[in-house]
Coordinates of C-alpha atoms in Angstrom, one line a residue:
M300 CA 48.5 0.3 5.6
K301 CA 47.0 -2.2 7.5
K302 CA 44.2 -0.1 9.2
F303 CA 43.2 1.3 5.3
A304 CA 43.6 -1.9 4.8
L305 CA 41.5 -4.0 7.2
T306 CA 38.8 -0.6 6.5
L307 CA 39.1 -1.6 3.0
A308 CA 38.2 -5.3 3.9
L309 CA 35.1 -4.2 6.2
V310 CA 33.7 -1.4 3.7
A311 CA 34.2 -5.1 1.0
M312 CA 32.4 -6.5 3.4
L313 CA 29.0 -4.6 4.1
C314 CA 28.5 -3.7 0.5
G315 CA 28.9 -7.9 0.5
S316 CA 26.2 -8.1 2.7
A317 CA 24.1 -5.0 1.5
F318 CA 23.9 -6.7 -2.1
A319 CA 23.2 -10.6 -0.8
A320 CA 20.5 -8.9 0.9
E321 CA 18.3 -8.4 -2.6
V322 CA 16.3 -10.8 -2.7
V323 CA 12.9 -11.8 -2.3
K324 CA 11.2 -15.0 -1.7
A325 CA 8.2 -15.8 -3.8
Y326 CA 5.4 -18.3 -4.0
T327 CA 4.0 -18.5 -7.0
T328 CA 0.8 -20.8 -8.6
M329 CA 1.9 -20.3 -12.6
E330 CA 3.5 -22.7 -14.4
E331 CA 7.7 -23.3 -13.5
P332 CA 8.9 -21.8 -17.3
L333 CA 6.7 -18.9 -17.6
A334 CA 7.5 -18.1 -13.6
K335 CA 11.7 -18.0 -14.4
A336 CA 11.0 -15.9 -17.3
L337 CA 8.9 -13.5 -15.1
F338 CA 11.4 -13.7 -12.4
D339 CA 14.4 -13.8 -14.8
A340 CA 13.2 -10.9 -15.8
F341 CA 12.6 -8.6 -13.2
E342 CA 15.8 -9.8 -11.3
E343 CA 17.9 -9.0 -14.9
E344 CA 16.4 -5.5 -14.9
T345 CA 16.3 -4.6 -10.6
G346 CA 19.3 -6.5 -9.6
I347 CA 17.2 -8.1 -6.9
K348 CA 17.1 -12.3 -7.2
V349 CA 13.7 -13.9 -6.5
E350 CA 13.6 -16.9 -4.3
W351 CA 10.6 -18.5 -5.5
V352 CA 8.9 -22.6 -4.6
R353 CA 6.3 -23.2 -7.1
L354 CA 3.2 -24.4 -6.0
S355 CA -0.8 -25.0 -7.0
G356 CA -3.0 -23.0 -4.7
G357 CA -4.4 -25.6 -2.4
E358 CA -0.3 -26.6 -1.6
A359 CA 0.0 -22.8 -1.7
I360 CA -2.8 -22.0 1.1
A361 CA -2.0 -25.2 2.9
R362 CA 1.7 -24.0 3.6
L363 CA 1.3 -20.2 4.3
E364 CA -1.2 -21.4 7.2
A365 CA 2.0 -23.6 8.2
E366 CA 4.0 -21.1 8.3
R367 CA 1.7 -18.1 9.7
A368 CA 3.8 -18.3 12.9
N369 CA 7.3 -17.7 11.3
P370 CA 6.3 -16.6 7.3
Q371 CA 9.0 -17.9 4.8
A372 CA 7.9 -15.7 1.4
S373 CA 6.7 -12.4 1.1
I374 CA 4.6 -12.5 -2.2
W375 CA 2.6 -14.9 -3.8
V376 CA 1.6 -14.5 -8.2
G377 CA -0.9 -16.3 -9.3
G378 CA -3.0 -18.7 -8.5
V379 CA -7.2 -18.4 -8.4
G380 CA -8.6 -15.5 -7.2
T381 CA -10.6 -17.4 -4.8
Q382 CA -7.9 -18.3 -3.1
H383 CA -6.5 -15.1 -2.5
I384 CA -9.3 -14.0 -1.5
E385 CA -9.3 -16.7 1.2
A386 CA -5.8 -15.8 2.6
K387 CA -7.1 -12.7 3.4
L388 CA -10.1 -13.9 4.6
R389 CA -7.5 -16.1 7.3
G390 CA -5.1 -13.9 7.5
L391 CA -2.5 -14.2 5.6
S392 CA -2.2 -11.9 3.2
T393 CA -1.4 -8.2 4.7
P394 CA -2.7 -4.9 1.8
Y395 CA -1.0 -3.0 0.1
R396 CA -1.3 -0.2 -2.2
S397 CA 0.2 -0.3 -5.5
R398 CA 0.7 2.8 -7.4
V399 CA 0.6 0.6 -10.8
A400 CA -3.0 -1.0 -9.8
S401 CA -5.0 1.4 -11.4
S402 CA -3.8 0.2 -14.4
I403 CA -6.4 -3.0 -13.4
P404 CA -9.8 -2.4 -13.9
A405 CA -11.8 -2.1 -10.3
R406 CA -13.7 -5.0 -9.9
Y407 CA -10.8 -6.9 -10.5
R408 CA -9.0 -5.7 -7.9
D409 CA -9.7 -5.6 -3.6
P410 CA -11.1 -2.9 -2.8
E411 CA -9.3 -2.9 0.6
N412 CA -6.1 -3.7 -1.3
Y413 CA -4.8 -7.5 -0.5
W414 CA -4.8 -9.0 -3.8
T415 CA -4.9 -7.5 -7.6
G416 CA -5.9 -9.4 -10.2
L417 CA -3.2 -9.7 -13.4
Y418 CA -5.0 -11.8 -16.2
V419 CA -8.1 -13.9 -16.5
G420 CA -7.7 -17.6 -17.9
P421 CA -11.9 -19.4 -18.5
I422 CA -12.3 -23.3 -18.2
A423 CA -11.7 -25.2 -21.3
F424 CA -11.5 -28.8 -22.2
C425 CA -9.1 -30.4 -24.7
M426 CA -9.5 -33.6 -26.4
N427 CA -5.9 -35.6 -27.5
T428 CA -6.8 -36.2 -31.3
E429 CA -5.5 -39.3 -32.1
R430 CA -6.3 -41.1 -29.5
A431 CA -9.8 -39.9 -30.1
K432 CA -9.6 -41.4 -33.4
E433 CA -8.4 -44.5 -31.7
L434 CA -11.0 -44.5 -29.4
G435 CA -14.2 -43.5 -31.5
L436 CA -14.7 -40.5 -28.9
A437 CA -16.3 -37.3 -30.6
M438 CA -15.4 -33.8 -29.2
P439 CA -17.3 -33.2 -25.8
K440 CA -18.8 -29.7 -26.1
S441 CA -20.3 -29.3 -23.0
W442 CA -20.6 -30.4 -19.2
A443 CA -23.3 -32.7 -20.1
D444 CA -21.9 -34.3 -22.7
L445 CA -18.8 -34.9 -20.3
I446 CA -21.0 -38.0 -18.7
K447 CA -21.8 -40.3 -21.8
P448 CA -21.3 -43.7 -21.2
E449 CA -18.5 -43.1 -24.0
Y450 CA -16.0 -41.0 -21.8
A451 CA -16.2 -43.6 -18.7
K452 CA -13.0 -43.2 -17.2
K453 CA -11.2 -41.0 -20.3
V454 CA -11.4 -38.2 -18.4
R455 CA -8.7 -36.4 -16.4
V456 CA -8.9 -33.4 -14.1
A457 CA -7.6 -31.9 -11.1
H458 CA -8.3 -32.8 -7.2
P459 CA -10.7 -29.6 -6.3
S460 CA -9.0 -29.8 -2.3
T461 CA -5.8 -29.4 -3.4
S462 CA -6.4 -27.1 -7.5
G463 CA -7.9 -23.7 -7.4
T464 CA -8.9 -24.8 -11.1
A465 CA -11.2 -27.6 -10.1
Y466 CA -12.4 -25.7 -7.3
N467 CA -13.6 -23.5 -10.0
M468 CA -15.1 -25.9 -12.1
I469 CA -17.4 -26.8 -8.5
T470 CA -18.9 -23.3 -8.5
T471 CA -19.3 -22.7 -12.2
V472 CA -21.1 -26.3 -11.7
I473 CA -23.5 -25.1 -9.7
R474 CA -24.3 -21.8 -11.6
I475 CA -24.7 -23.9 -14.7
N476 CA -27.5 -25.4 -12.2
G477 CA -29.0 -22.3 -10.8
G478 CA -27.2 -22.1 -8.0
D479 CA -28.7 -25.9 -7.1
E480 CA -25.9 -27.6 -5.3
D481 CA -27.7 -30.8 -5.2
K482 CA -28.2 -30.5 -9.1
A483 CA -24.5 -29.9 -9.2
F484 CA -23.7 -32.8 -7.0
A485 CA -25.9 -35.0 -8.9
Y486 CA -23.5 -33.9 -11.7
F487 CA -20.3 -34.7 -10.0
K488 CA -21.3 -38.0 -9.0
E489 CA -21.8 -38.7 -12.7
L490 CA -18.8 -37.0 -13.9
S491 CA -16.1 -38.7 -11.6
K492 CA -17.6 -41.7 -13.5
S493 CA -15.9 -40.7 -16.5
V494 CA -12.6 -39.4 -14.5
E495 CA -10.0 -41.7 -14.6
Q496 CA -7.7 -39.9 -12.6
F497 CA -7.9 -36.8 -9.9
T498 CA -4.4 -34.9 -9.9
R499 CA -3.2 -32.2 -7.5
S500 CA -2.1 -29.3 -9.9
G501 CA -4.9 -28.0 -12.5
S502 CA -2.0 -27.8 -15.3
A503 CA -1.2 -31.7 -15.1
P504 CA -4.5 -33.0 -16.9
G505 CA -3.9 -31.1 -20.1
K506 CA 0.2 -32.1 -20.2
S507 CA -1.8 -36.0 -19.8
C508 CA -3.6 -35.3 -23.2
A509 CA -0.8 -33.5 -24.6
L510 CA 0.8 -36.2 -24.8
G511 CA -1.4 -39.0 -25.3
E512 CA -2.0 -40.5 -21.5
I513 CA -5.5 -39.8 -21.3
P514 CA -8.0 -38.6 -24.3
I515 CA -10.0 -35.4 -22.3
A516 CA -8.9 -33.2 -19.6
I517 CA -10.2 -30.3 -17.7
G518 CA -8.1 -27.3 -17.3
Y519 CA -8.0 -23.5 -18.5
L520 CA -7.5 -22.3 -22.6
H521 CA -4.5 -20.9 -21.9
D522 CA -2.5 -24.1 -20.7
Q523 CA -4.6 -25.8 -22.9
I524 CA -3.0 -23.3 -26.0
K525 CA -0.1 -23.1 -25.0
L526 CA 0.6 -26.9 -25.3
Q527 CA -1.2 -26.9 -28.4
R528 CA 1.0 -23.7 -30.3
E529 CA 3.9 -26.4 -28.7
G530 CA 2.8 -29.0 -31.5
A531 CA 0.7 -31.3 -28.9
K532 CA -2.4 -32.6 -31.0
I533 CA -5.6 -31.5 -29.1
E534 CA -8.6 -30.0 -30.2
I535 CA -10.0 -27.4 -27.7
V536 CA -13.5 -26.4 -26.5
I537 CA -15.1 -23.8 -24.1
P538 CA -18.0 -25.8 -23.1
E539 CA -21.4 -24.1 -24.5
D540 CA -23.6 -24.7 -21.8
G541 CA -21.9 -22.5 -19.6
T542 CA -17.9 -21.8 -18.6
G543 CA -15.9 -19.8 -15.6
F544 CA -12.9 -18.8 -15.3
E545 CA -9.9 -17.6 -12.9
T546 CA -9.1 -14.2 -12.7
A547 CA -5.4 -15.4 -11.4
S548 CA -3.9 -13.1 -8.9
M549 CA -0.6 -11.4 -7.0
S550 CA -1.1 -10.5 -2.5
I551 CA 1.7 -9.3 -0.6
L552 CA 2.0 -11.9 2.6
K553 CA 1.6 -10.8 6.1
D554 CA 4.8 -10.4 8.1
G555 CA 6.9 -11.7 5.1
P556 CA 11.0 -12.0 5.3
D557 CA 11.0 -8.9 2.4
P558 CA 8.8 -6.9 2.5
L559 CA 10.2 -3.7 0.7
N560 CA 11.4 -5.9 -2.2
A561 CA 7.7 -7.6 -2.1
K562 CA 6.2 -4.7 -2.7
K563 CA 9.4 -3.7 -5.5
L564 CA 8.1 -7.1 -7.3
Y565 CA 4.2 -6.5 -6.5
D566 CA 5.2 -3.1 -8.6
W567 CA 7.3 -4.2 -11.3
V568 CA 4.5 -7.6 -12.3
L569 CA 1.7 -4.7 -12.8
G570 CA 4.1 -2.7 -15.1
Q571 CA 3.8 -3.0 -18.9
K572 CA 7.0 -4.7 -19.2
A573 CA 5.9 -7.4 -16.6
M574 CA 2.5 -7.2 -18.3
D575 CA 3.8 -8.0 -22.2
I576 CA 5.7 -11.1 -20.7
I577 CA 2.3 -12.6 -19.1
A578 CA 0.4 -11.5 -22.3
R579 CA 2.9 -13.9 -24.3
W580 CA 1.1 -17.0 -22.3
Y581 CA -2.1 -17.2 -24.3
V582 CA -3.7 -16.0 -20.9
I583 CA -6.1 -12.8 -21.6
P584 CA -5.0 -9.7 -19.4
L585 CA -6.6 -7.6 -17.1
S586 CA -4.0 -4.9 -17.6
K587 CA -4.9 -1.9 -19.7
L588 CA -0.8 -1.3 -20.3
A589 CA -0.7 -4.9 -22.2
T590 CA -0.3 -6.0 -25.2
P591 CA -2.7 -9.1 -26.1
T592 CA -1.6 -12.3 -28.3
D593 CA -4.4 -13.4 -30.6
T594 CA -5.6 -16.9 -29.0
G595 CA -8.6 -17.4 -31.4
F596 CA -10.4 -17.3 -28.5
S597 CA -12.7 -14.0 -27.0
L598 CA -14.6 -13.8 -23.8
D599 CA -17.1 -12.1 -26.7
N600 CA -18.4 -15.9 -27.8
M601 CA -18.0 -17.5 -24.2
N602 CA -21.2 -18.3 -22.2
L603 CA -19.7 -17.2 -18.9
V604 CA -21.4 -18.1 -15.9
N605 CA -22.1 -15.3 -13.3
Q606 CA -19.2 -15.8 -11.3
D607 CA -18.9 -14.4 -7.5
D608 CA -15.5 -14.6 -6.2
Q609 CA -16.3 -13.5 -3.1
W610 CA -19.0 -16.1 -2.8
D611 CA -16.9 -18.3 -3.9
A612 CA -14.2 -18.3 -1.3
A613 CA -16.4 -18.3 1.8
N614 CA -17.9 -21.0 0.8
K615 CA -15.1 -23.1 -0.2
E616 CA -14.5 -25.1 3.4
R617 CA -18.3 -26.1 3.0
L618 CA -18.5 -26.9 -1.1
L619 CA -14.7 -28.9 -0.1
E620 CA -16.2 -31.1 2.5
R621 CA -19.1 -32.1 0.9
W622 CA -17.1 -33.1 -2.5
N623 CA -14.7 -35.2 0.0
A624 CA -17.8 -36.4 1.6
E625 CA -19.6 -37.5 -1.5
I626 CA -17.4 -37.5 -4.4
S627 CA -13.4 -37.5 -3.9
T628 CA -11.7 -38.1 -0.7
A629 CA -8.1 -38.0 -2.6
P630 CA -6.1 -36.2 -5.5
E631 CA -4.0 -38.6 -6.9
K632 CA 0.0 -38.4 -5.7

């Protein structure tokens, strides 16, 4: 009887260990409520717990580099596509041919299967209408508007060394200027006079604008629409002289501790249930499986720049060095 009881206890211990092993460690650049909704749904459906940490895109790359010899996460979900390309170029991610990736158009997938795009998010401006009325400000409708004297210290934007959103701004303005980097950086010197603060996260300026801490913010359209739908008194415009966009993506991380469950999560995020969750975030989903949410904005009505994420990733270090030398050396804490 004692031997039988011992056997049962051993089986219970083994089962408990197996259950405890059903976990995947992830980094995410999605906003916390969105990440929680997505990962909770995955856990509910599969029983696999996602232990996740939210980081800005720049912070994610820095942490992956620091953990290169001892990776702590197995998958990176969300974040600007250029940073996933950067992770690939640095040897921080690993290829994975997902069986569900064909639902995403080929132009938004790495040809060597290192990353897959999830959704598109254009750069937009938002303005707190109450603060604008107090200050007598009109809504800026172009990048050219933002450097007018009346907007001095009235704008908040992220710092490109920590935010993929802000780096996307750099490459966008370069393209608006026909690829002339000198003209673009001359513009940024003027824009810096309008910027009251450079933040670490790309979504932080919009939140500050929604609260009335700053009249104007630069960020991604979906973040601003979400704030507006939640009741923030903000007006949103797409810059008429041209806008870039993020291709929020996903990568399997090299030598991560939970590779099998990471691949399960990767496949699941590309499936219809997850894509329908993502579509509710006011983004423009890339999957043909998703049911888009009507936001009142359409890519067809935007003046999109001719974006080249491969070029953007390859030139990032050089452009950030120039930014730090000529514009701003560090984001606000």
